[in-house]
Amino acid sequence: MQDGLKVLARLFGVLARITLYISGTCLILMTAVVAAQVFMRYVIGSSIVWSEPLAVQFMGWFILLGAAVGTREGYHLSFDVLLMFLPQGVVRFLHSVSDLVVGAFGAGMFWFGLELARRTWSSKMPTLGLPDGTNFLPLVLGGLLVVLFSGERLLRRAAGMQTARFGEDMVED
Amino acid sequence: MELYILFGTFVFLLLIGTPVAFCLGISSFATVLYMGLPPLVVFQRLNSGISVFALMAIPFFIYAGDLMVRGDIARRLVALAGALVGHLRGGLGQVNILASVMFGGISGSAAADASAVGGIMVPQMKAKGYAADYAVNITVTSSIIAIMLPPSHNMIIYSISAGGRLSIADLFTAGIIPGFMLAIALMIVAWFVARERGYPTEPFPGMRMIGALLVSAIPGLILIGIIFGGVRSGVFTASESSNIAVIYALLVTVFVYRSLPWKEFVAATLGAVRTTAMVLLVIGCAAAFGWLLAYFKVPTSIVAFMQTVSDNPILILLMINIALLLLGTFMDMAPLIVIVTPIFLPIAQAFGVDPVHFGVIMVLNLGIGLCTPPVGAVLFVGCAVGRIPIWEAVRTIWPFYFASLVVLLLVTYIPALSLWLPSLFK
Amino acid sequence: ACEVTLRSADTHPDGYPTIEAVKYMGELIQERTDGRICIEVFHSAQLGEERDTIEQTRFGVIDMTRVSMGPFNNLIEETKVVSLPYIFRSVAHMNTVMDGPIGEQILAAFEPHDLIGLAYYDAGARSFYNSQRPITSLADLKDMKVRVMQSDIFVDMMDALGASATPLPYGEVYSSIQTGVIDGAENNPPSFESSGHFEVAKYYTLDEHLIVPEALVMSKTSFDKLSAEDQEIVRQAAKESVPHMRALWAEREKASTEKVLAAGAEIITDIDKTPFIEAMVPVYEKHVTTDVLRDLVERIQATE
Ligand code: NA
Ligand code: NA
């Protein structure tokens, strides 16, 4: 089982890497948009009217994509106090329960994000002109990735492979 | 019943080790499903909670912090702090605190401070024989200094939550004296604990060495001047100053220190993405959680209860402080400020408390909340940096909590500590 | 005691005229339904900003919300007409129009979007204020940096008037005027006062470029759950809350005006609005693009 899973894990590793790079690019673009706004306002003396909503768009993307990768790499804050006193098997079971509900939440992000996007698509954002629904697209894609990465964690744990938790480094297979 | 589901699910998930952001999100999701409300609202709140332009200060300051760490600015500030106070009892602990004062003048985020200063100091402290819990305790509590000293995005969020009327420059200035008081209080505690545990001191490097280190840290110190001067004079809005911090950090590390190779730049960017995504997902999910609290009128009930208990301003402020401390242990800072400011501020003002003063009280109070379990973002960052479990840090952190609480009481009952400095700029 | 509690959202602080009006409406309803139906008002944006509470009301998460027309502009075509600069000659003109068939037509336009339009509230007239000079002509406004809300119409309006539109968060307006990053902003007299902007921008020109009513809307889902009789009680109570709201608003406007005058602000009324109105031709050309809107504009202008 581990061999097949390792191929899958490598694929997910590549997916996570790409997602993280897109996320980083969005952070850089957000910085550039706001820097351009500062430059225009203070050096040129006129304002870019759409810089603020555009920067907020980039923020949504890098947070939710970055957060999805966080479920895989285990860098979200978590709290392991109770688990110290429990036997290993129970801890593994509870961690799986945790991954399962995180995956369910990811499914909610995906499904209801889609619903939110659909229901708000007909109105347009002021000055930027994009449909309001685009605000929710990071939620949709981020949610989908949370589902995939949580599923991978469940499989990895079942196969006895490492699932990184807060404060640990992810070991790529 | 709804509230039991909300808090019950939250606590259960927290205990089984579910990431905090998801504890907040899933418990809100579960409650809404139970009530038969459209679950859309949870995800709408999550999305709106992170789509706020003012919040952009958080990623920018964290990014600037990461660039400064990767590109040597932070290390030089820490080196300067080391030369200045390393020879005191508990040497590297004192350095850690002073470094937070310096770094806090650049960064507005306690989490950024804990990861930046902690990232440099904790490994050094461990190598020199300090216990990991001592290093983490200091790293965590001294990070509150970063949100008291300008720039502080929590002060910005408070100003906006108070209706946008309060001057951000005044709030920034008001935090300075309390920030330094906190630094001194923590240094005293660090001194006592170090003496008890018999920790070493560093040799005094001499004035020439201090001079050399000062020169090498100048670009970092200039950044403090740019940020504070820019906002104080009002030339830059607070959100713009955080962006300038990123650009400046980039320019200094690339052109002055020439210490930021492409690989390090990528690492800094991805590091900032990881930290920010983690912190802001907590804020987004807490916005959903906070929405449900407001929907159930929880904050309003707390206030109604408090008003029935007393009409003495000293007691009211004490009760507000206790309520904030309790709320602060369970929730994150930014959404709490957004939720409770419109409720607590009018009460405080009715008892004659200046809104700027109240902002300082609230930010310091909730800053302490960042260091307390179960929801303490900075505590988690500190433990991650120090690679120890949270309970190990919490077992010995009490003297540092005590020092912070003493400062909180002084700040609460002596308004001049907050209001004197801003009054000089009028 | 209440069988049904209607949750109503507002972004204004407690005590604001719109909030008092909805509370008053709640008292009327409670009285007329023998306490079966109550209203609970969530003030100070506790449940979210306007854009969020509109969505929540559409989804049936909350029951009612008081909102500006601006956020509807890109969703419901008819609402755009009231956001046009200088469309109303005065607040009295606006009230006449909105109390009549045109107002009814716009309220009805909410229904396909899962919202029931209940009533219009008054938000006064928005005018320019700045730190530089009294504005009495277009020349005075030329190249001034004026903060506006994020809205296409408002940005286009500033362009057409020759000023430089500067979108800024509301909270940063005060210090930005103080330090000269911008020259001024625009708002109604109570906000000019409560924001403290009069302390840094003393010239307030009553050009009344925007007279945009606010709306109280109800979720269609919640509305449909009520019996026909209760629906009528809700509609009627909403209508009756309007004069109450207008009286509170007038009081507030008067108090604000007195306060800013006492603080040394200058209110400029001596202004010929004709060139300002003429400058709006390209704005109307760009935004009044459909027969529905053209018809509404004509009928509003024809209303005495
Ligand atoms: Na700071
Ligand atoms: Na520190």
Short mmCIF file of N, CA, C and O and ligand atoms in Angstrom, two decimals, chain B residues 103-109 145-152, ligand 1:
data_model
loop_
_atom_site.label_atom_id
_atom_site.label_comp_id
_atom_site.label_asym_id
_atom_site.label_seq_id
_atom_site.Cartn_x
_atom_site.Cartn_y
_atom_site.Cartn_z
N PHE B 103 12.78 45.63 17.62
CA PHE B 103 12.03 45.04 16.51
C PHE B 103 10.58 45.53 16.54
O PHE B 103 9.97 45.75 15.50
N GLY B 104 10.05 45.72 17.75
CA GLY B 104 8.68 46.20 17.89
C GLY B 104 8.47 47.57 17.29
O GLY B 104 7.37 47.93 16.90
N GLY B 105 9.54 48.34 17.19
CA GLY B 105 9.44 49.64 16.54
C GLY B 105 9.31 49.53 15.04
O GLY B 105 9.06 50.51 14.35
N ILE B 106 9.51 48.33 14.51
CA ILE B 106 9.42 48.11 13.08
C ILE B 106 8.20 47.27 12.77
O ILE B 106 7.50 47.49 11.79
N SER B 107 7.95 46.30 13.62
CA SER B 107 6.89 45.34 13.35
C SER B 107 5.66 45.67 14.20
O SER B 107 5.78 46.12 15.32
N GLY B 108 4.48 45.42 13.63
CA GLY B 108 3.27 45.70 14.39
C GLY B 108 2.64 44.44 14.93
O GLY B 108 1.56 44.47 15.48
N SER B 109 3.32 43.32 14.76
CA SER B 109 2.66 42.07 15.08
C SER B 109 3.45 41.29 16.11
O SER B 109 4.65 41.08 15.97
N ILE B 145 5.25 43.64 23.59
CA ILE B 145 5.84 44.97 23.43
C ILE B 145 5.64 45.45 21.99
O ILE B 145 5.38 46.62 21.75
N ALA B 146 5.73 44.52 21.04
CA ALA B 146 5.63 44.90 19.63
C ALA B 146 4.27 45.50 19.30
O ALA B 146 4.17 46.34 18.40
N ILE B 147 3.21 45.06 19.99
CA ILE B 147 1.90 45.63 19.65
C ILE B 147 1.62 46.88 20.47
O ILE B 147 0.70 47.62 20.16
N MET B 148 2.43 47.13 21.52
CA MET B 148 2.25 48.38 22.27
C MET B 148 3.00 49.52 21.58
O MET B 148 2.54 50.64 21.55
N LEU B 149 4.18 49.22 21.04
CA LEU B 149 4.97 50.26 20.39
C LEU B 149 4.49 50.43 18.96
O LEU B 149 4.05 49.48 18.32
N PRO B 150 4.56 51.65 18.42
CA PRO B 150 4.19 51.84 17.02
C PRO B 150 5.20 51.14 16.12
O PRO B 150 6.38 51.10 16.48
N PRO B 151 4.82 50.64 14.97
CA PRO B 151 3.45 50.59 14.46
C PRO B 151 2.71 49.39 15.03
O PRO B 151 3.32 48.36 15.28
N SER B 152 1.43 49.53 15.26
CA SER B 152 0.66 48.41 15.77
C SER B 152 -0.64 48.33 15.00
O SER B 152 -1.48 49.22 15.08
NA NA D 1 5.16 47.81 16.99
#
